[in-house]
Coordinates of C-alpha atoms in Angstrom, one line a residue:
M1 CA 27.9 -1.0 -39.1
L2 CA 26.4 -3.4 -36.6
R3 CA 27.1 -7.0 -37.0
P4 CA 24.1 -9.4 -37.2
A5 CA 24.6 -10.7 -33.7
A6 CA 24.9 -7.2 -32.3
L7 CA 22.0 -6.0 -34.4
S8 CA 19.8 -8.9 -33.0
F9 CA 20.9 -8.0 -29.5
A10 CA 20.0 -4.3 -30.0
L11 CA 16.6 -5.2 -31.5
L12 CA 16.0 -7.5 -28.5
C13 CA 16.8 -4.7 -26.1
C14 CA 14.5 -2.3 -27.9
H15 CA 11.7 -4.9 -27.8
A16 CA 12.2 -5.6 -24.1
A17 CA 12.1 -1.9 -23.4
A18 CA 8.9 -1.4 -25.4
C19 CA 7.2 -4.3 -23.6
A20 CA 8.3 -3.0 -20.2
S21 CA 6.9 0.5 -20.8
P22 CA 3.8 1.2 -18.6
L23 CA 2.5 3.7 -21.1
P24 CA -0.5 2.6 -23.1
D25 CA -0.4 2.7 -26.9
Y26 CA -3.2 5.2 -27.2
P27 CA -3.6 8.8 -26.1
F28 CA -5.0 9.2 -22.6
V29 CA -5.7 11.6 -19.7
S30 CA -5.6 10.7 -16.0
A31 CA -7.5 12.5 -13.3
S32 CA -8.4 12.2 -9.6
G33 CA -11.7 13.1 -7.9
K34 CA -12.5 13.5 -4.3
A35 CA -15.6 14.0 -2.3
E36 CA -16.0 14.5 1.5
Q37 CA -18.6 15.4 4.0
W38 CA -18.7 16.1 7.7
L39 CA -21.7 14.5 9.4
A40 CA -22.9 14.2 13.0
P41 CA -22.1 10.8 14.5
D42 CA -25.0 8.6 15.8
I43 CA -23.0 5.7 17.3
G44 CA -19.9 5.6 19.5
E45 CA -17.5 2.9 20.6
L46 CA -15.6 2.6 23.9
Q47 CA -12.5 0.5 24.1
F48 CA -10.7 -0.1 27.4
D49 CA -8.9 -2.7 29.5
V50 CA -9.8 -3.8 33.0
V51 CA -6.5 -4.5 34.8
A52 CA -5.4 -5.7 38.2
Q53 CA -1.8 -6.3 39.4
R54 CA -1.0 -8.3 42.5
R55 CA 1.8 -10.6 43.7
D56 CA -0.9 -13.2 44.1
G57 CA -2.2 -13.9 40.7
A58 CA -5.4 -15.3 42.1
L59 CA -6.2 -12.0 43.8
A60 CA -5.5 -10.1 40.6
L61 CA -7.9 -12.5 38.7
A62 CA -10.6 -12.0 41.3
E63 CA -10.3 -8.2 41.1
V64 CA -10.6 -8.3 37.3
E65 CA -13.6 -10.6 37.4
E66 CA -15.3 -8.4 40.0
A67 CA -14.6 -5.1 38.1
S68 CA -15.7 -6.7 34.8
A69 CA -19.0 -7.9 36.3
A70 CA -19.6 -4.5 37.9
L71 CA -19.0 -2.6 34.6
A72 CA -21.1 -5.0 32.6
A73 CA -24.0 -4.5 35.1
Q74 CA -23.5 -0.7 35.0
F75 CA -23.7 -0.6 31.2
A76 CA -26.8 -2.9 31.2
A77 CA -28.5 -0.7 33.7
A78 CA -27.8 2.3 31.5
G79 CA -29.6 0.6 28.6
V80 CA -26.7 -0.8 26.6
D81 CA -27.7 -4.1 25.0
A82 CA -25.6 -7.2 26.0
A83 CA -24.9 -7.8 22.3
D84 CA -23.1 -4.5 22.1
I85 CA -20.6 -5.4 24.8
D86 CA -17.7 -7.6 23.8
A87 CA -15.5 -9.0 26.5
F88 CA -12.3 -10.6 25.3
E89 CA -10.1 -13.4 26.7
L90 CA -8.1 -12.8 29.8
G91 CA -4.5 -11.6 29.4
K92 CA -1.7 -12.4 31.9
K93 CA 1.9 -11.2 32.3
S94 CA 4.6 -11.1 34.9
V95 CA 5.8 -7.7 36.0
A96 CA 9.0 -7.1 37.8
V97 CA 8.7 -5.2 41.1
V98 CA 11.5 -2.8 42.0
A99 CA 13.6 -4.3 44.8
Q100 CA 15.0 -2.4 47.7
A101 CA 18.8 -2.5 48.3
G102 CA 19.7 -6.0 49.5
E103 CA 16.4 -7.5 48.5
E104 CA 15.8 -10.1 45.8
L105 CA 13.9 -9.0 42.7
A106 CA 10.3 -10.0 43.0
F107 CA 7.5 -10.3 40.4
S108 CA 3.8 -9.6 40.4
T109 CA 1.1 -10.9 38.1
A110 CA -1.0 -8.5 35.9
I111 CA -4.3 -9.8 34.7
S112 CA -6.3 -7.9 32.1
R113 CA -9.4 -8.1 29.9
H114 CA -10.2 -6.0 26.9
F115 CA -13.7 -4.6 26.4
T116 CA -15.4 -3.0 23.4
V117 CA -18.7 -1.3 24.0
R118 CA -20.9 0.1 21.3
V119 CA -23.0 3.1 22.4
R120 CA -26.1 3.7 20.3
D121 CA -27.6 6.5 22.5
L122 CA -24.9 9.2 22.5
R123 CA -26.9 11.4 25.0
A124 CA -25.4 9.3 27.8
W125 CA -21.9 9.4 26.4
P126 CA -20.4 11.9 28.8
D127 CA -21.6 9.9 31.8
Y128 CA -20.0 6.7 30.4
I129 CA -16.7 8.5 29.9
A130 CA -16.7 10.0 33.4
A131 CA -17.5 6.6 35.0
L132 CA -14.7 4.8 33.2
L133 CA -12.2 7.6 33.9
A134 CA -13.1 7.4 37.6
H135 CA -12.8 3.6 37.8
K136 CA -9.4 2.5 39.2
A137 CA -9.3 -0.8 37.3
V138 CA -9.9 0.8 33.9
D139 CA -6.8 1.5 31.7
N140 CA -6.1 2.3 28.0
L141 CA -9.4 4.0 27.4
G142 CA -10.0 4.9 23.7
V143 CA -13.1 6.1 21.8
A144 CA -14.4 6.1 18.2
F145 CA -17.5 7.5 16.5
D146 CA -19.4 6.5 13.4
R147 CA -22.7 6.5 11.6
V148 CA -25.1 3.5 11.2
D149 CA -25.7 4.6 7.5
R150 CA -21.9 4.6 6.7
A151 CA -22.4 2.3 3.7
Q152 CA -25.0 4.7 2.1
V153 CA -22.8 7.7 2.8
E154 CA -19.7 6.1 1.3
Q155 CA -21.6 5.0 -1.8
R156 CA -22.9 8.5 -2.4
L157 CA -19.5 10.1 -1.9
L158 CA -17.9 7.5 -4.2
L159 CA -20.3 8.5 -7.0
E160 CA -19.5 12.2 -6.4
A161 CA -15.8 11.5 -6.5
A162 CA -16.1 9.6 -9.8
Q163 CA -18.1 12.5 -11.3
N164 CA -15.4 14.9 -10.1
A165 CA -12.7 12.8 -11.7
R166 CA -14.5 12.9 -15.0
R167 CA -15.0 16.7 -14.8
T168 CA -11.3 17.2 -14.1
A169 CA -10.4 14.9 -17.0
A170 CA -12.7 16.9 -19.3
D171 CA -11.2 20.2 -18.3
L172 CA -7.7 18.9 -18.9
A173 CA -8.6 17.4 -22.2
Q174 CA -10.4 20.5 -23.4
A175 CA -7.3 22.6 -22.7
F176 CA -5.6 20.6 -25.5
G177 CA -8.6 20.4 -27.8
R178 CA -9.6 16.8 -26.9
K179 CA -12.4 15.1 -25.0
P180 CA -12.2 12.2 -22.6
G181 CA -13.7 8.9 -23.7
A182 CA -14.3 5.7 -21.8
A183 CA -12.5 5.0 -18.6
V184 CA -9.9 2.3 -19.1
A185 CA -8.5 2.2 -15.5
I186 CA -10.3 3.0 -12.3
S187 CA -9.0 2.7 -8.7
R188 CA -9.8 4.1 -5.2
T189 CA -6.1 4.3 -4.5
P190 CA -3.2 5.0 -7.0
P191 CA -2.6 1.8 -8.9
D192 CA 0.9 0.5 -8.2
K193 CA 1.3 -1.0 -11.7
L194 CA 0.4 2.3 -13.4
G195 CA 2.8 4.3 -11.3
G196 CA 4.1 7.7 -12.3
A197 CA 3.5 7.2 -16.0
F198 CA -0.3 7.6 -15.3
G199 CA 0.2 10.6 -13.1
F200 CA -0.2 8.8 -9.8
A201 CA 3.4 8.8 -8.5
G202 CA 3.7 9.8 -4.9
A203 CA 0.0 10.2 -4.3
A204 CA -1.2 9.3 -0.8
A205 CA -3.6 6.4 -0.4
E206 CA -7.1 7.5 0.6
T207 CA -9.3 5.5 2.8
A208 CA -13.0 5.9 3.6
A209 CA -12.4 5.8 7.4
A210 CA -14.1 8.5 9.4
R211 CA -11.9 11.1 11.0
T212 CA -12.9 12.3 14.5
P213 CA -12.0 15.8 15.5
A214 CA -11.0 16.6 19.0
A215 CA -14.0 17.2 21.3
R216 CA -14.1 19.3 24.5
G217 CA -14.0 17.2 27.7
N218 CA -16.2 14.1 27.4
A219 CA -18.5 15.6 24.7
V220 CA -19.5 13.9 21.5
P221 CA -17.9 15.7 18.5
A222 CA -20.3 17.8 16.4
A223 CA -19.3 16.1 13.2
I224 CA -16.9 13.4 11.8
Q225 CA -15.4 13.3 8.3
F226 CA -16.2 10.8 5.6
G227 CA -14.4 10.9 2.3
Q228 CA -13.8 8.9 -1.0
T229 CA -11.1 9.4 -3.6
V230 CA -11.2 7.9 -7.2
H231 CA -8.3 7.8 -9.7
A232 CA -9.1 7.1 -13.3
V233 CA -7.5 6.9 -16.7
F234 CA -9.6 8.0 -19.8
R235 CA -8.9 7.3 -23.4
L236 CA -8.8 10.6 -25.3
K237 CA -11.1 11.2 -28.3

């Protein structure tokens, strides 16, 4: 027989365990819904650095300024609006030059400037890529594609994902002779506080970022992916 002190301690442990349980005190069903669509992009983005390296830092700076001005003029002549060209602050670093036997280690100065260019007319995209690849001062070239109506696309897919989650919950509940009621927890990603008890353990986080498939050469991809995922918990009727 437990003594009063031991009994109080046991009851306290049981109470703490009950309070710490992530399970709700009502029957529920959890489900996830996903919706995705591949759509043709209508806007692109070029990201690159203009770089020059010389032992004389002033010469490197002059080369970067000259190349930057030439590229900006080239994009403007091609019809890219100045507001769609972002030129960032200059970067500078010292680079060790490999010394010959018996020579002291020397250093050169590398000057760089990062550019982001938004391209709204993708018909000229291959020409832009070819010009940047051929330019000796351009380094770290990267590309991305998107749609100007991204917000509307994501909103529609979000509603479709939510409807899919409810249909899945209804199918699960019907298999046990129940029906899903009101949603009591909703999340685009698996809620950390709900964890495995709500069926979300180990689920990968979904984002609505567009995924760009590989394109041949300098071509614009035929389509990019948009997607939304919804996780929900429904009270069972």
